[in-house]
Amino acid sequence: MDPILTLRASFVVSGLIILVVRALNIPSLSSGFLNYGSRGTSSSSASDQSKDASSRSKDGTSNARDSLWFIQVPHSWFASFYVTSTALSSYWIFEILTNGSVFKSLALAVTDRSPHQSMSTHQVFLVWALMSIQGARRLYESLYVSRPSNSSMWVGHWIMGIAYYAGVSIAVWIEGSPALLDRKTPQLTDLRFTAPTFRTFVSLPFFLLASGAQNDAHRYLASLRPVSPPSSAAKPVYKIPEHPLFHTVVCPHYTAECAIYLALTVMAAPKGNWINWTLASVLFFVVVNLGITADGTKRWYESKFGEASVREKWRLIPYVF
């Protein structure tokens, strides 16, 4: 099967499943599948819910599927997503530069493509480098910027996150397969600097601006939480963000994430295309996932601080949603 079509279908179908779960609005399903972090379950409440599920099971009112939602992992495991991202970025560039067997098996499986319909090698290496920087920055933020938390996430979220970054690590180069295979001998000169195209001239600053904004937002959010060990019994103190980035949008760090992938989608467009459709499918998944999470965040702020606190703020995309 063509890996390009497989990746596109996987991201689009995953996004549609999330939309369907949200539309069905079944509390027992949505609470486990869509909520996490401060909007999800703390370690203590997860334990209590698990006990409740166990007691209901004894009464015959629940089953094994109910118990599945209560398998939680520490929210700090988010860092493993970015370990996966950076590790696989390193792996794939090694495979590409050495014409490794795994790279060749995937690249040769791409059908109905020619070097004239491909990303250029320079596009591949630029987009790969930016995705590597993104993964490394997020790993650094997870380890050294984010504050310890007692919150947890459903194990399914963790598995999906690992699968997502594994897919993205391939998506950034797969549409350049024909050009990469057309090279006679991989050389370090493939990484040399060349004058940017107009597309790169526009999308690269956009990527850097979005990355900087996301870093600012993450650092600010971390500053709102008091420094305390994750084992502390004290409840976290939440505040309404007042940073300029939060004046219009509830979750500007999510907005920045979408902007980052939009920049990569445009930057990685193969010859004759305005966008890279494989990365566009990634962007679709990101917008759906973060859009629903941002909606939950706004609802959480409303319940915590009152509807007026976020009444004039958009969830994810200003003047759209």
PDB file of C-alpha atoms in Angstrom:
ATOM      1  CA  MET A   1       0.000   0.000   0.000  1.00  0.00           C
ATOM      2  CA  ASP A   2       1.202   3.501  -0.840  1.00  0.00           C
ATOM      3  CA  PRO A   3       2.600   4.985   2.417  1.00  0.00           C
ATOM      4  CA  ILE A   4       1.497   8.480   1.385  1.00  0.00           C
ATOM      5  CA  LEU A   5      -2.141   7.409   1.096  1.00  0.00           C
ATOM      6  CA  THR A   6      -1.856   5.361   4.277  1.00  0.00           C
ATOM      7  CA  LEU A   7      -0.557   8.327   6.259  1.00  0.00           C
ATOM      8  CA  ARG A   8      -3.171  10.699   4.876  1.00  0.00           C
ATOM      9  CA  ALA A   9      -5.990   8.275   5.616  1.00  0.00           C
ATOM     10  CA  SER A  10      -4.697   7.594   9.128  1.00  0.00           C
ATOM     11  CA  PHE A  11      -4.573  11.256  10.128  1.00  0.00           C
ATOM     12  CA  VAL A  12      -7.895  12.159   8.509  1.00  0.00           C
ATOM     13  CA  VAL A  13      -9.763   9.143   9.895  1.00  0.00           C
ATOM     14  CA  SER A  14      -8.309   9.749  13.364  1.00  0.00           C
ATOM     15  CA  GLY A  15      -9.495  13.352  13.230  1.00  0.00           C
ATOM     16  CA  LEU A  16     -12.957  12.281  12.091  1.00  0.00           C
ATOM     17  CA  ILE A  17     -13.198   9.750  14.930  1.00  0.00           C
ATOM     18  CA  ILE A  18     -12.448  12.520  17.425  1.00  0.00           C
ATOM     19  CA  LEU A  19     -15.161  14.677  15.832  1.00  0.00           C
ATOM     20  CA  VAL A  20     -17.671  11.821  15.999  1.00  0.00           C
ATOM     21  CA  VAL A  21     -16.898  11.151  19.664  1.00  0.00           C
ATOM     22  CA  ARG A  22     -17.354  14.860  20.381  1.00  0.00           C
ATOM     23  CA  ALA A  23     -20.607  15.012  18.414  1.00  0.00           C
ATOM     24  CA  LEU A  24     -22.074  11.959  20.180  1.00  0.00           C
ATOM     25  CA  ASN A  25     -21.454  13.713  23.499  1.00  0.00           C
ATOM     26  CA  ILE A  26     -21.692  10.533  25.572  1.00  0.00           C
ATOM     27  CA  PRO A  27     -20.321  11.586  28.994  1.00  0.00           C
ATOM     28  CA  SER A  28     -18.687   8.265  29.852  1.00  0.00           C
ATOM     29  CA  LEU A  29     -16.989   8.198  26.448  1.00  0.00           C
ATOM     30  CA  SER A  30     -16.072  11.861  26.124  1.00  0.00           C
ATOM     31  CA  SER A  31     -14.650  12.175  29.635  1.00  0.00           C
ATOM     32  CA  GLY A  32     -12.173   9.392  28.999  1.00  0.00           C
ATOM     33  CA  PHE A  33     -11.429   9.976  25.333  1.00  0.00           C
ATOM     34  CA  LEU A  34     -11.304  13.767  25.089  1.00  0.00           C
ATOM     35  CA  ASN A  35     -10.286  15.131  28.496  1.00  0.00           C
ATOM     36  CA  TYR A  36      -6.842  15.213  30.056  1.00  0.00           C
ATOM     37  CA  GLY A  37      -4.576  17.429  32.128  1.00  0.00           C
ATOM     38  CA  SER A  38      -6.221  20.000  34.369  1.00  0.00           C
ATOM     39  CA  ARG A  39      -9.436  19.470  32.408  1.00  0.00           C
ATOM     40  CA  GLY A  40      -9.155  15.732  32.883  1.00  0.00           C
ATOM     41  CA  THR A  41      -8.393  13.634  35.914  1.00  0.00           C
ATOM     42  CA  SER A  42      -6.053  14.089  38.828  1.00  0.00           C
ATOM     43  CA  SER A  43      -4.284  11.059  40.168  1.00  0.00           C
ATOM     44  CA  SER A  44      -6.469  11.026  43.282  1.00  0.00           C
ATOM     45  CA  SER A  45      -9.769  11.360  41.439  1.00  0.00           C
ATOM     46  CA  ALA A  46      -8.685   8.750  38.932  1.00  0.00           C
ATOM     47  CA  SER A  47      -8.095   6.380  41.826  1.00  0.00           C
ATOM     48  CA  ASP A  48     -11.513   7.161  43.280  1.00  0.00           C
ATOM     49  CA  GLN A  49     -13.193   6.657  39.911  1.00  0.00           C
ATOM     50  CA  SER A  50     -11.371   3.396  39.441  1.00  0.00           C
ATOM     51  CA  LYS A  51     -12.685   2.202  42.805  1.00  0.00           C
ATOM     52  CA  ASP A  52     -16.194   3.235  41.798  1.00  0.00           C
ATOM     53  CA  ALA A  53     -15.836   1.336  38.542  1.00  0.00           C
ATOM     54  CA  SER A  54     -14.627  -1.702  40.453  1.00  0.00           C
ATOM     55  CA  SER A  55     -17.597  -1.594  42.804  1.00  0.00           C
ATOM     56  CA  ARG A  56     -20.023  -1.222  39.912  1.00  0.00           C
ATOM     57  CA  SER A  57     -18.391  -4.183  38.249  1.00  0.00           C
ATOM     58  CA  LYS A  58     -19.148  -6.310  41.297  1.00  0.00           C
ATOM     59  CA  ASP A  59     -22.752  -5.255  41.042  1.00  0.00           C
ATOM     60  CA  GLY A  60     -22.793  -6.213  37.394  1.00  0.00           C
ATOM     61  CA  THR A  61     -23.382  -2.647  36.206  1.00  0.00           C
ATOM     62  CA  SER A  62     -20.103  -2.174  34.378  1.00  0.00           C
ATOM     63  CA  ASN A  63     -17.746  -4.248  32.311  1.00  0.00           C
ATOM     64  CA  ALA A  64     -14.131  -4.451  31.232  1.00  0.00           C
ATOM     65  CA  ARG A  65     -14.597  -1.674  28.686  1.00  0.00           C
ATOM     66  CA  ASP A  66     -15.608   0.737  31.464  1.00  0.00           C
ATOM     67  CA  SER A  67     -12.456  -0.088  33.401  1.00  0.00           C
ATOM     68  CA  LEU A  68     -10.320   0.697  30.360  1.00  0.00           C
ATOM     69  CA  TRP A  69     -11.028   4.427  30.730  1.00  0.00           C
ATOM     70  CA  PHE A  70      -9.476   4.413  34.187  1.00  0.00           C
ATOM     71  CA  ILE A  71      -6.046   3.235  33.075  1.00  0.00           C
ATOM     72  CA  GLN A  72      -4.120   6.452  33.641  1.00  0.00           C
ATOM     73  CA  VAL A  73      -0.490   7.464  33.172  1.00  0.00           C
ATOM     74  CA  PRO A  74       1.233  10.547  34.642  1.00  0.00           C
ATOM     75  CA  HIS A  75       0.777  13.685  32.578  1.00  0.00           C
ATOM     76  CA  SER A  76       4.570  14.081  32.736  1.00  0.00           C
ATOM     77  CA  TRP A  77       4.709  11.255  30.195  1.00  0.00           C
ATOM     78  CA  PHE A  78       4.010  13.943  27.613  1.00  0.00           C
ATOM     79  CA  ALA A  79       7.787  14.272  27.419  1.00  0.00           C
ATOM     80  CA  SER A  80       7.921  10.830  25.820  1.00  0.00           C
ATOM     81  CA  PHE A  81       6.103  12.246  22.782  1.00  0.00           C
ATOM     82  CA  TYR A  82       9.001  14.575  22.105  1.00  0.00           C
ATOM     83  CA  VAL A  83      11.598  11.938  22.879  1.00  0.00           C
ATOM     84  CA  THR A  84       9.884   9.890  20.171  1.00  0.00           C
ATOM     85  CA  SER A  85       9.828  12.864  17.800  1.00  0.00           C
ATOM     86  CA  THR A  86      13.508  13.756  18.191  1.00  0.00           C
ATOM     87  CA  ALA A  87      14.677  10.133  18.172  1.00  0.00           C
ATOM     88  CA  LEU A  88      12.763   9.303  14.997  1.00  0.00           C
ATOM     89  CA  SER A  89      13.903  12.512  13.297  1.00  0.00           C
ATOM     90  CA  SER A  90      17.488  11.398  13.912  1.00  0.00           C
ATOM     91  CA  TYR A  91      16.713   7.886  12.751  1.00  0.00           C
ATOM     92  CA  TRP A  92      15.107   8.950   9.480  1.00  0.00           C
ATOM     93  CA  ILE A  93      17.819  11.417   8.496  1.00  0.00           C
ATOM     94  CA  PHE A  94      20.363   8.649   9.042  1.00  0.00           C
ATOM     95  CA  GLU A  95      18.279   6.285   6.896  1.00  0.00           C
ATOM     96  CA  ILE A  96      17.926   8.888   4.141  1.00  0.00           C
ATOM     97  CA  LEU A  97      21.589   9.880   4.057  1.00  0.00           C
ATOM     98  CA  THR A  98      22.734   6.244   4.001  1.00  0.00           C
ATOM     99  CA  ASN A  99      19.995   4.967   1.680  1.00  0.00           C
ATOM    100  CA  GLY A 100      18.947   2.622   4.454  1.00  0.00           C
ATOM    101  CA  SER A 101      16.778  -0.387   3.743  1.00  0.00           C
ATOM    102  CA  VAL A 102      13.780   0.872   5.739  1.00  0.00           C
ATOM    103  CA  PHE A 103      13.840   4.227   3.954  1.00  0.00           C
ATOM    104  CA  LYS A 104      14.134   2.546   0.555  1.00  0.00           C
ATOM    105  CA  SER A 105      11.300   0.117   1.256  1.00  0.00           C
ATOM    106  CA  LEU A 106       8.953   2.985   2.112  1.00  0.00           C
ATOM    107  CA  ALA A 107      10.157   5.278  -0.676  1.00  0.00           C
ATOM    108  CA  LEU A 108       9.853   2.558  -3.323  1.00  0.00           C
ATOM    109  CA  ALA A 109       6.298   1.838  -2.170  1.00  0.00           C
ATOM    110  CA  VAL A 110       5.234   5.347  -3.214  1.00  0.00           C
ATOM    111  CA  THR A 111       3.316   4.874  -6.467  1.00  0.00           C
ATOM    112  CA  ASP A 112       2.621   7.110  -9.466  1.00  0.00           C
ATOM    113  CA  ARG A 113       5.253   9.677  -8.564  1.00  0.00           C
ATOM    114  CA  SER A 114       8.223  11.112 -10.407  1.00  0.00           C
ATOM    115  CA  PRO A 115      11.012  13.496  -9.366  1.00  0.00           C
ATOM    116  CA  HIS A 116       9.093  16.220 -11.201  1.00  0.00           C
ATOM    117  CA  GLN A 117       6.121  15.786  -8.829  1.00  0.00           C
ATOM    118  CA  SER A 118       8.223  15.546  -5.701  1.00  0.00           C
ATOM    119  CA  MET A 119       9.474  17.763  -2.929  1.00  0.00           C
ATOM    120  CA  SER A 120      13.044  18.754  -3.683  1.00  0.00           C
ATOM    121  CA  THR A 121      15.829  17.313  -1.555  1.00  0.00           C
ATOM    122  CA  HIS A 122      16.411  20.770  -0.102  1.00  0.00           C
ATOM    123  CA  GLN A 123      12.758  20.980   0.912  1.00  0.00           C
ATOM    124  CA  VAL A 124      13.011  17.595   2.595  1.00  0.00           C
ATOM    125  CA  PHE A 125      16.054  18.556   4.627  1.00  0.00           C
ATOM    126  CA  LEU A 126      14.676  21.978   5.561  1.00  0.00           C
ATOM    127  CA  VAL A 127      11.322  20.627   6.732  1.00  0.00           C
ATOM    128  CA  TRP A 128      13.061  17.755   8.522  1.00  0.00           C
ATOM    129  CA  ALA A 129      15.347  20.246  10.305  1.00  0.00           C
ATOM    130  CA  LEU A 130      12.439  22.424  11.405  1.00  0.00           C
ATOM    131  CA  MET A 131      10.460  19.439  12.687  1.00  0.00           C
ATOM    132  CA  SER A 132      13.568  18.297  14.565  1.00  0.00           C
ATOM    133  CA  ILE A 133      13.899  21.744  16.141  1.00  0.00           C
ATOM    134  CA  GLN A 134      10.221  21.704  17.073  1.00  0.00           C
ATOM    135  CA  GLY A 135      10.535  18.304  18.743  1.00  0.00           C
ATOM    136  CA  ALA A 136      13.728  19.269  20.582  1.00  0.00           C
ATOM    137  CA  ARG A 137      12.231  22.543  21.812  1.00  0.00           C
ATOM    138  CA  ARG A 138       9.095  20.836  23.097  1.00  0.00           C
ATOM    139  CA  LEU A 139      11.223  18.203  24.815  1.00  0.00           C
ATOM    140  CA  TYR A 140      13.241  20.940  26.520  1.00  0.00           C
ATOM    141  CA  GLU A 141      10.045  22.713  27.601  1.00  0.00           C
ATOM    142  CA  SER A 142       8.575  19.486  28.963  1.00  0.00           C
ATOM    143  CA  LEU A 143      11.685  18.747  31.012  1.00  0.00           C
ATOM    144  CA  TYR A 144      12.788  22.215  32.146  1.00  0.00           C
ATOM    145  CA  VAL A 145       9.901  24.677  31.700  1.00  0.00           C
ATOM    146  CA  SER A 146       6.716  22.831  32.665  1.00  0.00           C
ATOM    147  CA  ARG A 147       6.013  22.566  36.387  1.00  0.00           C
ATOM    148  CA  PRO A 148       5.407  19.192  38.078  1.00  0.00           C
ATOM    149  CA  SER A 149       1.757  18.187  38.107  1.00  0.00           C
ATOM    150  CA  ASN A 150      -0.436  15.552  39.718  1.00  0.00           C
ATOM    151  CA  SER A 151      -2.677  15.384  36.656  1.00  0.00           C
ATOM    152  CA  SER A 152      -2.863  12.297  34.510  1.00  0.00           C
ATOM    153  CA  MET A 153      -4.036  11.226  31.091  1.00  0.00           C
ATOM    154  CA  TRP A 154      -5.744   8.152  29.723  1.00  0.00           C
ATOM    155  CA  VAL A 155      -3.247   5.578  28.488  1.00  0.00           C
ATOM    156  CA  GLY A 156      -4.982   5.677  25.099  1.00  0.00           C
ATOM    157  CA  HIS A 157      -3.961   9.326  24.712  1.00  0.00           C
ATOM    158  CA  TRP A 158      -0.376   8.352  25.364  1.00  0.00           C
ATOM    159  CA  ILE A 159      -0.443   5.543  22.783  1.00  0.00           C
ATOM    160  CA  MET A 160      -2.083   7.824  20.206  1.00  0.00           C
ATOM    161  CA  GLY A 161       0.504  10.523  20.878  1.00  0.00           C
ATOM    162  CA  ILE A 162       3.388   8.140  20.264  1.00  0.00           C
ATOM    163  CA  ALA A 163       1.730   6.897  17.055  1.00  0.00           C
ATOM    164  CA  TYR A 164       1.085  10.483  15.949  1.00  0.00           C
ATOM    165  CA  TYR A 165       4.724  11.560  16.223  1.00  0.00           C
ATOM    166  CA  ALA A 166       5.871   8.345  14.582  1.00  0.00           C
ATOM    167  CA  GLY A 167       3.623   9.173  11.630  1.00  0.00           C
ATOM    168  CA  VAL A 168       4.713  12.813  11.461  1.00  0.00           C
ATOM    169  CA  SER A 169       8.378  11.772  11.396  1.00  0.00           C
ATOM    170  CA  ILE A 170       7.632  10.025   8.084  1.00  0.00           C
ATOM    171  CA  ALA A 171       5.159  12.599   6.758  1.00  0.00           C
ATOM    172  CA  VAL A 172       7.797  15.352   6.652  1.00  0.00           C
ATOM    173  CA  TRP A 173       9.835  13.541   3.975  1.00  0.00           C
ATOM    174  CA  ILE A 174       7.649  10.926   2.300  1.00  0.00           C
ATOM    175  CA  GLU A 175       6.464  13.216  -0.526  1.00  0.00           C
ATOM    176  CA  GLY A 176      10.107  13.809  -1.383  1.00  0.00           C
ATOM    177  CA  SER A 177      10.733  10.096  -1.946  1.00  0.00           C
ATOM    178  CA  PRO A 178      11.106  10.317  -5.753  1.00  0.00           C
ATOM    179  CA  ALA A 179      13.733  13.065  -5.525  1.00  0.00           C
ATOM    180  CA  LEU A 180      15.557  11.283  -2.708  1.00  0.00           C
ATOM    181  CA  LEU A 181      15.652   8.026  -4.663  1.00  0.00           C
ATOM    182  CA  ASP A 182      16.792   9.880  -7.785  1.00  0.00           C
ATOM    183  CA  ARG A 183      20.027  10.943  -6.095  1.00  0.00           C
ATOM    184  CA  LYS A 184      22.890   8.755  -7.235  1.00  0.00           C
ATOM    185  CA  THR A 185      24.950   9.078  -4.071  1.00  0.00           C
ATOM    186  CA  PRO A 186      23.842  10.748  -0.846  1.00  0.00           C
ATOM    187  CA  GLN A 187      26.260  13.511   0.091  1.00  0.00           C
ATOM    188  CA  LEU A 188      26.539  16.095   2.835  1.00  0.00           C
ATOM    189  CA  THR A 189      26.301  18.727   0.100  1.00  0.00           C
ATOM    190  CA  ASP A 190      22.611  17.821   0.002  1.00  0.00           C
ATOM    191  CA  LEU A 191      22.404  19.868   3.203  1.00  0.00           C
ATOM    192  CA  ARG A 192      24.050  22.973   1.729  1.00  0.00           C
ATOM    193  CA  PHE A 193      22.365  26.346   1.895  1.00  0.00           C
ATOM    194  CA  THR A 194      20.630  27.684  -1.215  1.00  0.00           C
ATOM    195  CA  ALA A 195      18.642  30.847  -1.866  1.00  0.00           C
ATOM    196  CA  PRO A 196      15.096  30.420  -0.489  1.00  0.00           C
ATOM    197  CA  THR A 197      12.082  30.206  -2.741  1.00  0.00           C
ATOM    198  CA  PHE A 198       9.263  32.696  -2.251  1.00  0.00           C
ATOM    199  CA  ARG A 199       7.278  29.974  -0.480  1.00  0.00           C
ATOM    200  CA  THR A 200      10.124  29.389   1.975  1.00  0.00           C
ATOM    201  CA  PHE A 201      10.732  33.126   2.321  1.00  0.00           C
ATOM    202  CA  VAL A 202       7.150  33.507   3.601  1.00  0.00           C
ATOM    203  CA  SER A 203       6.601  30.276   5.542  1.00  0.00           C
ATOM    204  CA  LEU A 204       9.932  30.094   7.395  1.00  0.00           C
ATOM    205  CA  PRO A 205       9.471  33.396   9.307  1.00  0.00           C
ATOM    206  CA  PHE A 206       5.876  32.308   9.978  1.00  0.00           C
ATOM    207  CA  PHE A 207       7.174  29.063  11.497  1.00  0.00           C
ATOM    208  CA  LEU A 208       9.745  30.893  13.639  1.00  0.00           C
ATOM    209  CA  LEU A 209       7.206  33.461  14.831  1.00  0.00           C
ATOM    210  CA  ALA A 210       4.716  30.745  15.798  1.00  0.00           C
ATOM    211  CA  SER A 211       7.447  28.774  17.577  1.00  0.00           C
ATOM    212  CA  GLY A 212       8.492  31.827  19.576  1.00  0.00           C
ATOM    213  CA  ALA A 213       4.890  32.607  20.510  1.00  0.00           C
ATOM    214  CA  GLN A 214       4.306  29.039  21.646  1.00  0.00           C
ATOM    215  CA  ASN A 215       7.435  29.076  23.783  1.00  0.00           C
ATOM    216  CA  ASP A 216       6.360  32.367  25.376  1.00  0.00           C
ATOM    217  CA  ALA A 217       2.910  30.938  26.119  1.00  0.00           C
ATOM    218  CA  HIS A 218       4.331  27.755  27.651  1.00  0.00           C
ATOM    219  CA  ARG A 219       6.743  29.700  29.848  1.00  0.00           C
ATOM    220  CA  TYR A 220       3.982  32.030  30.983  1.00  0.00           C
ATOM    221  CA  LEU A 221       1.597  29.172  31.803  1.00  0.00           C
ATOM    222  CA  ALA A 222       4.354  27.465  33.790  1.00  0.00           C
ATOM    223  CA  SER A 223       4.910  30.677  35.761  1.00  0.00           C
ATOM    224  CA  LEU A 224       1.274  30.634  36.912  1.00  0.00           C
ATOM    225  CA  ARG A 225       1.781  27.379  38.801  1.00  0.00           C
ATOM    226  CA  PRO A 226       3.594  27.435  42.160  1.00  0.00           C
ATOM    227  CA  VAL A 227       6.730  25.345  42.440  1.00  0.00           C
ATOM    228  CA  SER A 228       5.805  22.165  44.319  1.00  0.00           C
ATOM    229  CA  PRO A 229       6.821  18.517  44.117  1.00  0.00           C
ATOM    230  CA  PRO A 230       4.485  16.273  42.103  1.00  0.00           C
ATOM    231  CA  SER A 231       3.851  14.215  45.257  1.00  0.00           C
ATOM    232  CA  SER A 232       2.524  17.247  47.129  1.00  0.00           C
ATOM    233  CA  ALA A 233      -1.002  16.858  48.480  1.00  0.00           C
ATOM    234  CA  ALA A 234      -1.740  20.552  47.954  1.00  0.00           C
ATOM    235  CA  LYS A 235      -4.266  21.315  45.251  1.00  0.00           C
ATOM    236  CA  PRO A 236      -2.912  23.310  42.282  1.00  0.00           C
ATOM    237  CA  VAL A 237      -3.811  26.982  42.157  1.00  0.00           C
ATOM    238  CA  TYR A 238      -5.133  28.087  38.763  1.00  0.00           C
ATOM    239  CA  LYS A 239      -5.378  31.652  37.510  1.00  0.00           C
ATOM    240  CA  ILE A 240      -6.817  33.405  34.492  1.00  0.00           C
ATOM    241  CA  PRO A 241      -3.885  34.060  32.094  1.00  0.00           C
ATOM    242  CA  GLU A 242      -3.239  37.769  31.554  1.00  0.00           C
ATOM    243  CA  HIS A 243      -0.368  37.583  29.056  1.00  0.00           C
ATOM    244  CA  PRO A 244      -1.091  39.546  25.831  1.00  0.00           C
ATOM    245  CA  LEU A 245      -1.161  36.289  23.854  1.00  0.00           C
ATOM    246  CA  PHE A 246      -4.206  35.230  25.908  1.00  0.00           C
ATOM    247  CA  HIS A 247      -6.216  38.420  25.428  1.00  0.00           C
ATOM    248  CA  THR A 248      -8.018  37.189  22.313  1.00  0.00           C
ATOM    249  CA  VAL A 249      -7.605  33.404  22.382  1.00  0.00           C
ATOM    250  CA  VAL A 250      -8.093  30.969  25.250  1.00  0.00           C
ATOM    251  CA  CYS A 251      -5.296  28.667  24.067  1.00  0.00           C
ATOM    252  CA  PRO A 252      -2.742  30.651  22.011  1.00  0.00           C
ATOM    253  CA  HIS A 253      -0.176  27.865  22.457  1.00  0.00           C
ATOM    254  CA  TYR A 254      -2.565  25.604  20.538  1.00  0.00           C
ATOM    255  CA  THR A 255      -3.060  28.320  17.925  1.00  0.00           C
ATOM    256  CA  ALA A 256       0.721  28.499  17.551  1.00  0.00           C
ATOM    257  CA  GLU A 257       0.911  24.716  17.139  1.00  0.00           C
ATOM    258  CA  CYS A 258      -1.571  24.900  14.264  1.00  0.00           C
ATOM    259  CA  ALA A 259       0.404  27.787  12.733  1.00  0.00           C
ATOM    260  CA  ILE A 260       3.615  25.748  12.948  1.00  0.00           C
ATOM    261  CA  TYR A 261       2.085  22.867  10.998  1.00  0.00           C
ATOM    262  CA  LEU A 262       0.475  25.270   8.526  1.00  0.00           C
ATOM    263  CA  ALA A 263       3.919  26.731   7.800  1.00  0.00           C
ATOM    264  CA  LEU A 264       5.383  23.257   7.264  1.00  0.00           C
ATOM    265  CA  THR A 265       2.440  22.285   5.046  1.00  0.00           C
ATOM    266  CA  VAL A 266       3.104  25.232   2.731  1.00  0.00           C
ATOM    267  CA  MET A 267       6.888  24.961   2.890  1.00  0.00           C
ATOM    268  CA  ALA A 268       6.826  21.258   1.946  1.00  0.00           C
ATOM    269  CA  ALA A 269       4.539  21.604  -1.079  1.00  0.00           C
ATOM    270  CA  PRO A 270       5.806  19.426  -3.973  1.00  0.00           C
ATOM    271  CA  LYS A 271       6.365  20.930  -7.395  1.00  0.00           C
ATOM    272  CA  GLY A 272       3.134  22.160  -8.929  1.00  0.00           C
ATOM    273  CA  ASN A 273       1.219  22.176  -5.632  1.00  0.00           C
ATOM    274  CA  TRP A 274       0.343  24.917  -3.197  1.00  0.00           C
ATOM    275  CA  ILE A 275       0.487  22.621  -0.172  1.00  0.00           C
ATOM    276  CA  ASN A 276       1.795  19.253   0.901  1.00  0.00           C
ATOM    277  CA  TRP A 277      -1.339  17.134   1.228  1.00  0.00           C
ATOM    278  CA  THR A 278       0.231  14.624   3.596  1.00  0.00           C
ATOM    279  CA  LEU A 279       1.175  17.381   6.024  1.00  0.00           C
ATOM    280  CA  ALA A 280      -2.232  18.949   5.380  1.00  0.00           C
ATOM    281  CA  SER A 281      -3.790  15.763   6.769  1.00  0.00           C
ATOM    282  CA  VAL A 282      -1.539  16.159   9.814  1.00  0.00           C
ATOM    283  CA  LEU A 283      -2.739  19.763  10.135  1.00  0.00           C
ATOM    284  CA  PHE A 284      -6.372  18.590   9.931  1.00  0.00           C
ATOM    285  CA  PHE A 285      -5.804  16.186  12.811  1.00  0.00           C
ATOM    286  CA  VAL A 286      -4.002  18.849  14.861  1.00  0.00           C
ATOM    287  CA  VAL A 287      -6.759  21.442  14.336  1.00  0.00           C
ATOM    288  CA  VAL A 288      -9.504  18.957  15.256  1.00  0.00           C
ATOM    289  CA  ASN A 289      -7.692  17.604  18.293  1.00  0.00           C
ATOM    290  CA  LEU A 290      -6.566  20.952  19.667  1.00  0.00           C
ATOM    291  CA  GLY A 291      -9.839  22.631  18.721  1.00  0.00           C
ATOM    292  CA  ILE A 292     -11.831  20.209  20.849  1.00  0.00           C
ATOM    293  CA  THR A 293      -9.282  20.460  23.654  1.00  0.00           C
ATOM    294  CA  ALA A 294      -9.470  24.273  23.484  1.00  0.00           C
ATOM    295  CA  ASP A 295     -13.264  24.066  23.659  1.00  0.00           C
ATOM    296  CA  GLY A 296     -12.937  21.959  26.795  1.00  0.00           C
ATOM    297  CA  THR A 297     -10.465  24.460  28.219  1.00  0.00           C
ATOM    298  CA  LYS A 298     -12.868  27.349  27.663  1.00  0.00           C
ATOM    299  CA  ARG A 299     -15.670  25.403  29.343  1.00  0.00           C
ATOM    300  CA  TRP A 300     -13.329  24.646  32.229  1.00  0.00           C
ATOM    301  CA  TYR A 301     -12.472  28.340  32.648  1.00  0.00           C
ATOM    302  CA  GLU A 302     -16.194  29.149  32.608  1.00  0.00           C
ATOM    303  CA  SER A 303     -16.897  26.633  35.370  1.00  0.00           C
ATOM    304  CA  LYS A 304     -13.871  27.713  37.401  1.00  0.00           C
ATOM    305  CA  PHE A 305     -13.953  31.506  37.019  1.00  0.00           C
ATOM    306  CA  GLY A 306     -17.347  32.278  35.538  1.00  0.00           C
ATOM    307  CA  GLU A 307     -18.612  32.677  31.983  1.00  0.00           C
ATOM    308  CA  ALA A 308     -17.657  36.360  31.874  1.00  0.00           C
ATOM    309  CA  SER A 309     -13.951  35.530  32.300  1.00  0.00           C
ATOM    310  CA  VAL A 310     -13.672  34.130  28.770  1.00  0.00           C
ATOM    311  CA  ARG A 311     -16.805  35.471  27.104  1.00  0.00           C
ATOM    312  CA  GLU A 312     -14.942  37.601  24.560  1.00  0.00           C
ATOM    313  CA  LYS A 313     -12.174  35.096  23.867  1.00  0.00           C
ATOM    314  CA  TRP A 314     -11.978  32.707  20.937  1.00  0.00           C
ATOM    315  CA  ARG A 315     -11.052  29.099  21.567  1.00  0.00           C
ATOM    316  CA  LEU A 316      -8.400  28.470  18.919  1.00  0.00           C
ATOM    317  CA  ILE A 317      -8.630  30.610  15.775  1.00  0.00           C
ATOM    318  CA  PRO A 318      -9.500  34.309  16.186  1.00  0.00           C
ATOM    319  CA  TYR A 319     -12.788  35.310  14.517  1.00  0.00           C
ATOM    320  CA  VAL A 320     -13.380  31.710  13.395  1.00  0.00           C
ATOM    321  CA  PHE A 321     -13.603  29.388  16.410  1.00  0.00           C
TER     322      PHE A 321
END
